[in-house]
Amino acid sequence: MSQSFILVSLICCLPFAGMLMNLWLKKYVAYISTLVLFIINILVFFFISQHETQIETSLIWFKLQNFTIDFNYYINQDSILLLPVVSIISFLVHVFSIGYMAHEKSLSRYFNGLLFFTASMLLFVCSGNLIVIFLAWECLGLASYLLIGFYREKTEAGFASLKAMLLNRLSDLLLLSAFILMFAYYQSFNLNEIIDSQQTLPQLVGWMLLLGVLAKSAQFPLMNWLPSAMTGPSPVSALIHAATMVIAGVYLMIRLSPILPLSVLHGLTTIGSLTAFLGALAATQQFDVKKILAYSTISQLGLIMAAVGIASPQAAILHMVSHAFFKAGLFLGVGALIHYLKDNRVNRETNAQDIRNLGALYKSYPYTFYTILIFSLALCGIPFTSGFLSKEYLLTQAWNSTNSLSIFYFVFIILTSTITVIYTTRLIVYTFFNKRKENFNSAASEKKRVFLFPLIVLSIASFWWIININPFHADFYFFSKTKFITPVWLTIGSTLFIPILFFFAFRYFNSREISNSPNRLLLQGFALDDLQQKLIVQPTLLIGNLLLSIEKKWIDGFIHAMAFATVLFSHIISFLDYWLVDGFVRMTYKASYTLGGWVRVSRSGYVQHYLFWFLFTAVLFIIWVLF
Amino acid sequence: MELPLLTLLILIPLLGALLILLVNGDKLFKRIALVVGLLQVLLFGVIFFQTSLNSNTIYLSEKVNWFTLPLGKSGVLQTHYHLLLDGLSLPIIGMSILVLLMATFASQEITNKKKGYFSLLLLLNASIMGSFMAQDFLLFYLFFEFMLLPMYFLIGIWGGKRREYASIKFFLYTLLGSLLILVVLIALYMSYGQGANPTVYSFSFDMAQQSNLLQADALLHPNNVSGIGGLSLRTWAFIFLFIGFGIKLPMFPFHTWLPDAHVEAPTPISVILAAILLKIGGYGLLRIAYPVFPSEALQLSFWVGLVGVVSIVYGAWCALASKDLKKLIAYSSISHMGFVLLGLASAQAEGIAGVIYQMVSHGFISAMLFLLAGVLYVRTHDRKIAHYSGLHQVMPVYFSFVLIAFFASLGMPGLSGFMAEFFVLTGAFMAGGSQAIIPFVFPMLALVGILLSAGYYLWTIQRMFMGTFHTSLSIEKSVFTDLSLQEKMTLVPLAILVFVLGLFPQVILQYINPFIEQWMSVVFPASAISL
């Protein structure tokens, strides 16, 4: 067994050790979990520093007739990039949670959920077997389900988790069947063998894969679970619903992209671009801070997904990495803000997440403000941020690509980026600038120092230097040096366009009250909830009730009728038996009885009677003989 | 002399039942039943560790002549007392022994007529052991039929309000199935024979592979062209067996006895019914119907698969609409047993392996589900889903077990149910692909069933467990105590097994694989499938 095999296995299994420790030392769950994540980070960096991407070792998991299913890892450039992203953000979220969840009950449930999630994500990133990938994939869903519904008392949290799980299940089952069909096609579940075979997937399987990742990556039309998933704790939203789990679908597509047929790639671009645009549009009309961010995530995920479609997985990975950091930061920052505001409410009823209740908070919460500002600028793609570079890379790839849909995608990136600047500015202005609302005590302070560490680390990771030393050239350190030339007009154009747009948007929003009449369709995220409810859920329930009543009426009714008929028939038989069969017997008996009765009359005991009968018979006899 | 271990498995519960009849003392009965169960576990452990996993697929076998019956001029009927443990019966017997022990342990809700209850339970135990091991058809039929008797009384005496209706329905339905099987049994005994003057007629399941024993003039000889309604007699025989065992399974549309029986039966009996008795349907199909009539089965694969898929989807849909927790679980059983038929219809090694896996896995999962439903019923004597909400607040540990059981049943990877359904689906997709034994749409519809199962379980969690605590029953909050030690002791081993089977399938695949290999070579050799 190679050393790196053991190392990766250790990385994936450590969270479980942490969970066991948590069961044992209930008082220190937060610290134990954070420590475990810290160790995982060290191991991950040790593993990466070895530069070993080929892990040959595989264990036999089980044998099914002629097939041996191995447990193995498939590590490549993409996994090497994603591993530290997952472990770092998970670690920071753990640190943040120490402060954020300090006063919650059932802390161990929370941290065990996070650990379980981290383990599944790490396994998902590394695994090289489709069954294990599916297992990890479902565990991600389960962790998400449990953590969305963490506040079990809240009814809406329950429904949000239910919705997330069901939509994901719908997609997952298609993914499972795609995997099985891949097995039938390649005769293997081993990702190494499948990719090495270099055989393109059949169309049908490819499309099933595509549909299979839609829900997990919150793509149109299965995206509506993500906004409602925001009922979970904010750190969970940062880790699961912004930075890591939601990119699982894209990541899977990236891994399989060498064997995806062209039509599926086109499908990815189309759905991705559409999702990016629609998500961004919906984000402009939300009032809930976290929902703005949720739609923003959907929109950015769409961009990433579409990048896979134009056969540029590198661009997708790059934007995935930069997005993971600043979006996690945004969620944590907003989470910190909400946490502070909740304690400072004048009126207990005030919703601290509604931007209509916020305003002019930059003075009261300076650290939170500055970090959120950095993340927002990165999201908009202002120069000198990581977001600028990764978007530039996306644009360049779209421009240079020979794919027939790339121009369409190019236009959608520009459109989406424009709207992104608008909704981000709207969020910043109505939260930190504009007019002050008297909903919160002014004497507020940022008491929780533990929030600062993750926020500062993440904001450091939101600048250009995590991608390239040159702030205007997105040549990522880790990519093999290919010829990569950004058209000069593109760099200059985006350098100028986005800050100017930001400036005007800022002035526009700062000069007026928030519009209280949003577009209803956009506010409700294109009414997907209603549509699914009316078109799928209600008919399903109706059919269920119908089937039950049909069963009661017809199947059971038939049986009851049979039983009744049998009983009736037996009554008839018994009637006939009594009157006909038994009747005949009784008749015989009655007849002989009656006859006997008559005869008996003759036996009266008087001699004269006997004499009479004797003479009578004798006379009859004589008459009979004579005539 | 070597101990007849298999006979002991049957004999121990029988002796236990006798002992219970002889002794007096209210607490003694359960103890005796528990000792019997533990002895069986011990015995099974001995068997389990003694068996060597060599090429041999038969681990233990006991055979003696039973009785002979002269059949006039034509020959003699010879029956055998023949018990056998192979890759099919070993996992199922193991599951049954464990579930029976748990059910005995969980019998605290039985408060009256304990003597009768426990002795009937042990009788049931013995006949279950017998029917999973019998290799002679008549012996199998005897045990199979005998199961009805204790079950009828166990539901009819210790059941709920409509127990009489439920028990009679159960009895008549199963009897109908048994009669269909009996017809085939007689035909088979008349068909397989050895030698001449006199021909010795007999039928044990291993004879199915020996086509030379099939008498040329027999009713069920493939060359017999006479038929009824356009179908050959062999096809009819297969259909009879299919329906006969299908009623037990149960399959749509012969399933309506199950929800009633479950709703009325006391918890431990529900557990046995769902976990073990349903498996006899699948077991019979695997052991008798398919090996004896392979080509007929292959011809009818479409219909077998169709009934399976309809059961999967229909059961899941009815579960979604069920308002009673136990009824919901009962319908989910129907849905999950549909996978047995789908796997059989696929005629692929993976699918058949999935069938056995599903039977074992569903045994543990359904046992857990019914025990959990029983936990609530013991406390409140009410099972309406709508009557509760927010139970997580008062019974957190209970909720954890519910989560495990529900997720295992809805096919969460890492738990046993997923593995089983995954194997079946793999088989079904492969059968739907190149060979077109069953249409591609069948496994897709089965996926709809799995999706629906996620729907009804998660919705139930949402309705009963999430939110703030509330009950519309007029009972104190203090009634809702969390799991007792005894309840935990019944649930924990099952939960562990569900995890083990989900993560380390090799544990039982090592027994199933050689069996399937041999089974496939007899029933569906490559030449048969390519036709």
PDB file of C-alpha atoms in Angstrom, chain A residues 356-508:
ATOM      1  CA  ARG A 356     -35.319  46.997   4.423  1.00  0.00           C
ATOM      2  CA  ASN A 357     -34.616  47.080   8.158  1.00  0.00           C
ATOM      3  CA  LEU A 358     -30.902  47.775   7.798  1.00  0.00           C
ATOM      4  CA  GLY A 359     -28.926  50.841   6.794  1.00  0.00           C
ATOM      5  CA  ALA A 360     -25.834  52.920   7.629  1.00  0.00           C
ATOM      6  CA  LEU A 361     -24.214  50.165   9.640  1.00  0.00           C
ATOM      7  CA  TYR A 362     -20.651  50.715   8.456  1.00  0.00           C
ATOM      8  CA  LYS A 363     -19.710  52.789  11.462  1.00  0.00           C
ATOM      9  CA  SER A 364     -21.040  50.369  14.040  1.00  0.00           C
ATOM     10  CA  TYR A 365     -19.433  47.272  12.568  1.00  0.00           C
ATOM     11  CA  PRO A 366     -16.248  48.407  10.845  1.00  0.00           C
ATOM     12  CA  TYR A 367     -14.392  45.084  10.649  1.00  0.00           C
ATOM     13  CA  THR A 368     -17.395  43.251   9.346  1.00  0.00           C
ATOM     14  CA  PHE A 369     -18.020  46.045   6.901  1.00  0.00           C
ATOM     15  CA  TYR A 370     -14.529  46.149   5.446  1.00  0.00           C
ATOM     16  CA  THR A 371     -14.285  42.410   5.026  1.00  0.00           C
ATOM     17  CA  ILE A 372     -17.716  42.200   3.439  1.00  0.00           C
ATOM     18  CA  LEU A 373     -16.723  45.052   1.153  1.00  0.00           C
ATOM     19  CA  ILE A 374     -13.634  43.161  -0.021  1.00  0.00           C
ATOM     20  CA  PHE A 375     -15.685  40.023  -0.692  1.00  0.00           C
ATOM     21  CA  SER A 376     -18.306  42.025  -2.545  1.00  0.00           C
ATOM     22  CA  LEU A 377     -15.731  43.715  -4.720  1.00  0.00           C
ATOM     23  CA  ALA A 378     -14.317  40.303  -5.522  1.00  0.00           C
ATOM     24  CA  LEU A 379     -17.797  39.101  -6.399  1.00  0.00           C
ATOM     25  CA  CYS A 380     -18.300  42.068  -8.705  1.00  0.00           C
ATOM     26  CA  GLY A 381     -14.931  41.490 -10.285  1.00  0.00           C
ATOM     27  CA  ILE A 382     -13.281  44.827  -9.492  1.00  0.00           C
ATOM     28  CA  PRO A 383      -9.615  44.864 -10.532  1.00  0.00           C
ATOM     29  CA  PHE A 384      -7.067  43.624  -7.995  1.00  0.00           C
ATOM     30  CA  THR A 385      -9.434  40.994  -6.696  1.00  0.00           C
ATOM     31  CA  SER A 386      -9.412  37.291  -7.420  1.00  0.00           C
ATOM     32  CA  GLY A 387     -12.873  37.559  -8.908  1.00  0.00           C
ATOM     33  CA  PHE A 388     -11.594  39.936 -11.552  1.00  0.00           C
ATOM     34  CA  LEU A 389      -8.938  37.496 -12.695  1.00  0.00           C
ATOM     35  CA  SER A 390     -11.119  34.424 -12.719  1.00  0.00           C
ATOM     36  CA  LYS A 391     -13.830  36.201 -14.657  1.00  0.00           C
ATOM     37  CA  GLU A 392     -11.272  37.510 -17.056  1.00  0.00           C
ATOM     38  CA  TYR A 393     -10.126  33.948 -17.550  1.00  0.00           C
ATOM     39  CA  LEU A 394     -13.695  32.847 -18.179  1.00  0.00           C
ATOM     40  CA  LEU A 395     -14.152  35.609 -20.742  1.00  0.00           C
ATOM     41  CA  THR A 396     -10.879  34.833 -22.460  1.00  0.00           C
ATOM     42  CA  GLN A 397     -11.695  31.153 -22.681  1.00  0.00           C
ATOM     43  CA  ALA A 398     -15.122  31.942 -24.056  1.00  0.00           C
ATOM     44  CA  TRP A 399     -13.615  34.324 -26.583  1.00  0.00           C
ATOM     45  CA  ASN A 400     -10.866  31.965 -27.703  1.00  0.00           C
ATOM     46  CA  SER A 401     -12.969  28.856 -27.747  1.00  0.00           C
ATOM     47  CA  THR A 402     -13.938  27.320 -31.037  1.00  0.00           C
ATOM     48  CA  ASN A 403     -17.094  25.946 -29.494  1.00  0.00           C
ATOM     49  CA  SER A 404     -20.173  27.026 -31.392  1.00  0.00           C
ATOM     50  CA  LEU A 405     -21.906  28.220 -28.239  1.00  0.00           C
ATOM     51  CA  SER A 406     -18.979  30.184 -26.874  1.00  0.00           C
ATOM     52  CA  ILE A 407     -20.114  33.557 -28.171  1.00  0.00           C
ATOM     53  CA  PHE A 408     -23.497  32.989 -26.628  1.00  0.00           C
ATOM     54  CA  TYR A 409     -21.719  32.184 -23.377  1.00  0.00           C
ATOM     55  CA  PHE A 410     -19.466  35.238 -23.731  1.00  0.00           C
ATOM     56  CA  VAL A 411     -22.491  37.489 -23.931  1.00  0.00           C
ATOM     57  CA  PHE A 412     -24.038  35.818 -20.922  1.00  0.00           C
ATOM     58  CA  ILE A 413     -20.918  36.286 -18.822  1.00  0.00           C
ATOM     59  CA  ILE A 414     -20.986  40.000 -19.551  1.00  0.00           C
ATOM     60  CA  LEU A 415     -24.706  40.239 -18.862  1.00  0.00           C
ATOM     61  CA  THR A 416     -24.422  38.291 -15.619  1.00  0.00           C
ATOM     62  CA  SER A 417     -21.402  40.255 -14.450  1.00  0.00           C
ATOM     63  CA  THR A 418     -23.262  43.483 -15.041  1.00  0.00           C
ATOM     64  CA  ILE A 419     -26.249  42.336 -13.007  1.00  0.00           C
ATOM     65  CA  THR A 420     -23.888  40.967 -10.366  1.00  0.00           C
ATOM     66  CA  VAL A 421     -22.439  44.426  -9.847  1.00  0.00           C
ATOM     67  CA  ILE A 422     -25.944  45.824  -9.505  1.00  0.00           C
ATOM     68  CA  TYR A 423     -27.257  43.406  -6.883  1.00  0.00           C
ATOM     69  CA  THR A 424     -24.000  43.437  -4.933  1.00  0.00           C
ATOM     70  CA  THR A 425     -23.998  47.207  -4.784  1.00  0.00           C
ATOM     71  CA  ARG A 426     -27.633  47.167  -3.753  1.00  0.00           C
ATOM     72  CA  LEU A 427     -26.776  44.801  -0.909  1.00  0.00           C
ATOM     73  CA  ILE A 428     -23.813  46.884   0.252  1.00  0.00           C
ATOM     74  CA  VAL A 429     -25.589  50.215   0.018  1.00  0.00           C
ATOM     75  CA  TYR A 430     -28.786  49.275   1.789  1.00  0.00           C
ATOM     76  CA  THR A 431     -26.925  47.419   4.503  1.00  0.00           C
ATOM     77  CA  PHE A 432     -24.033  49.723   5.305  1.00  0.00           C
ATOM     78  CA  PHE A 433     -24.866  53.071   3.707  1.00  0.00           C
ATOM     79  CA  ASN A 434     -28.056  54.915   2.837  1.00  0.00           C
ATOM     80  CA  LYS A 435     -30.224  56.161   5.699  1.00  0.00           C
ATOM     81  CA  ARG A 436     -30.085  54.909   9.187  1.00  0.00           C
ATOM     82  CA  LYS A 437     -33.124  52.971  10.477  1.00  0.00           C
ATOM     83  CA  GLU A 438     -33.888  53.000  14.171  1.00  0.00           C
ATOM     84  CA  ASN A 439     -34.256  49.258  14.437  1.00  0.00           C
ATOM     85  CA  PHE A 440     -31.010  48.541  16.244  1.00  0.00           C
ATOM     86  CA  ASN A 441     -29.215  50.004  19.229  1.00  0.00           C
ATOM     87  CA  SER A 442     -26.454  52.289  18.135  1.00  0.00           C
ATOM     88  CA  ALA A 443     -24.031  51.373  20.891  1.00  0.00           C
ATOM     89  CA  ALA A 444     -23.098  48.170  19.240  1.00  0.00           C
ATOM     90  CA  SER A 445     -19.708  46.599  19.141  1.00  0.00           C
ATOM     91  CA  GLU A 446     -18.124  43.650  17.426  1.00  0.00           C
ATOM     92  CA  LYS A 447     -17.574  41.592  20.501  1.00  0.00           C
ATOM     93  CA  LYS A 448     -16.651  38.291  18.975  1.00  0.00           C
ATOM     94  CA  ARG A 449     -12.965  38.318  18.151  1.00  0.00           C
ATOM     95  CA  VAL A 450     -13.201  34.733  16.979  1.00  0.00           C
ATOM     96  CA  PHE A 451     -15.142  35.926  13.932  1.00  0.00           C
ATOM     97  CA  LEU A 452     -12.254  38.076  12.804  1.00  0.00           C
ATOM     98  CA  PHE A 453      -9.785  35.344  12.055  1.00  0.00           C
ATOM     99  CA  PRO A 454     -11.759  33.532   9.358  1.00  0.00           C
ATOM    100  CA  LEU A 455     -12.962  36.799   7.868  1.00  0.00           C
ATOM    101  CA  ILE A 456      -9.468  38.211   7.580  1.00  0.00           C
ATOM    102  CA  VAL A 457      -8.008  35.001   6.172  1.00  0.00           C
ATOM    103  CA  LEU A 458     -10.756  34.805   3.594  1.00  0.00           C
ATOM    104  CA  SER A 459     -10.378  38.437   2.597  1.00  0.00           C
ATOM    105  CA  ILE A 460      -6.663  37.913   2.106  1.00  0.00           C
ATOM    106  CA  ALA A 461      -7.629  35.033  -0.145  1.00  0.00           C
ATOM    107  CA  SER A 462      -9.916  37.283  -2.152  1.00  0.00           C
ATOM    108  CA  PHE A 463      -7.150  39.316  -3.753  1.00  0.00           C
ATOM    109  CA  TRP A 464      -5.380  38.776  -7.025  1.00  0.00           C
ATOM    110  CA  TRP A 465      -2.325  37.155  -5.486  1.00  0.00           C
ATOM    111  CA  ILE A 466      -3.958  33.842  -4.948  1.00  0.00           C
ATOM    112  CA  ILE A 467      -4.151  33.510  -8.720  1.00  0.00           C
ATOM    113  CA  ASN A 468      -1.216  35.364 -10.156  1.00  0.00           C
ATOM    114  CA  ILE A 469       1.359  37.964  -9.132  1.00  0.00           C
ATOM    115  CA  ASN A 470       0.296  40.067 -12.075  1.00  0.00           C
ATOM    116  CA  PRO A 471      -3.105  41.532 -11.126  1.00  0.00           C
ATOM    117  CA  PHE A 472      -4.174  41.756 -14.762  1.00  0.00           C
ATOM    118  CA  HIS A 473      -3.153  38.386 -16.080  1.00  0.00           C
ATOM    119  CA  ALA A 474      -5.071  35.314 -14.969  1.00  0.00           C
ATOM    120  CA  ASP A 475      -2.384  32.750 -15.529  1.00  0.00           C
ATOM    121  CA  PHE A 476      -2.988  30.537 -12.534  1.00  0.00           C
ATOM    122  CA  TYR A 477       0.121  29.259 -10.751  1.00  0.00           C
ATOM    123  CA  PHE A 478      -1.005  25.685 -10.798  1.00  0.00           C
ATOM    124  CA  PHE A 479      -2.029  25.389 -14.385  1.00  0.00           C
ATOM    125  CA  SER A 480       0.444  23.909 -16.791  1.00  0.00           C
ATOM    126  CA  LYS A 481       1.748  26.807 -18.793  1.00  0.00           C
ATOM    127  CA  THR A 482      -0.243  26.857 -21.927  1.00  0.00           C
ATOM    128  CA  LYS A 483      -0.371  29.705 -24.376  1.00  0.00           C
ATOM    129  CA  PHE A 484      -2.833  31.978 -22.736  1.00  0.00           C
ATOM    130  CA  ILE A 485      -3.330  35.377 -24.176  1.00  0.00           C
ATOM    131  CA  THR A 486      -6.057  37.705 -23.068  1.00  0.00           C
ATOM    132  CA  PRO A 487      -7.005  40.208 -25.739  1.00  0.00           C
ATOM    133  CA  VAL A 488      -5.835  43.607 -24.544  1.00  0.00           C
ATOM    134  CA  TRP A 489      -9.161  45.265 -25.217  1.00  0.00           C
ATOM    135  CA  LEU A 490     -10.782  42.702 -22.937  1.00  0.00           C
ATOM    136  CA  THR A 491      -8.489  43.468 -19.995  1.00  0.00           C
ATOM    137  CA  ILE A 492      -8.810  47.214 -20.459  1.00  0.00           C
ATOM    138  CA  GLY A 493     -12.516  46.999 -21.041  1.00  0.00           C
ATOM    139  CA  SER A 494     -13.272  45.012 -17.922  1.00  0.00           C
ATOM    140  CA  THR A 495     -10.829  47.052 -15.851  1.00  0.00           C
ATOM    141  CA  LEU A 496     -12.719  50.178 -16.735  1.00  0.00           C
ATOM    142  CA  PHE A 497     -16.254  48.937 -17.128  1.00  0.00           C
ATOM    143  CA  ILE A 498     -16.806  47.249 -13.769  1.00  0.00           C
ATOM    144  CA  PRO A 499     -15.533  50.047 -11.470  1.00  0.00           C
ATOM    145  CA  ILE A 500     -17.492  52.624 -13.424  1.00  0.00           C
ATOM    146  CA  LEU A 501     -20.607  50.515 -13.273  1.00  0.00           C
ATOM    147  CA  PHE A 502     -20.000  50.014  -9.582  1.00  0.00           C
ATOM    148  CA  PHE A 503     -19.649  53.731  -9.020  1.00  0.00           C
ATOM    149  CA  PHE A 504     -22.885  54.600 -10.789  1.00  0.00           C
ATOM    150  CA  ALA A 505     -24.787  51.797  -9.170  1.00  0.00           C
ATOM    151  CA  PHE A 506     -23.544  52.960  -5.804  1.00  0.00           C
ATOM    152  CA  ARG A 507     -24.698  56.501  -6.448  1.00  0.00           C
ATOM    153  CA  TYR A 508     -28.015  55.323  -7.786  1.00  0.00           C
TER     154      TYR A 508
END
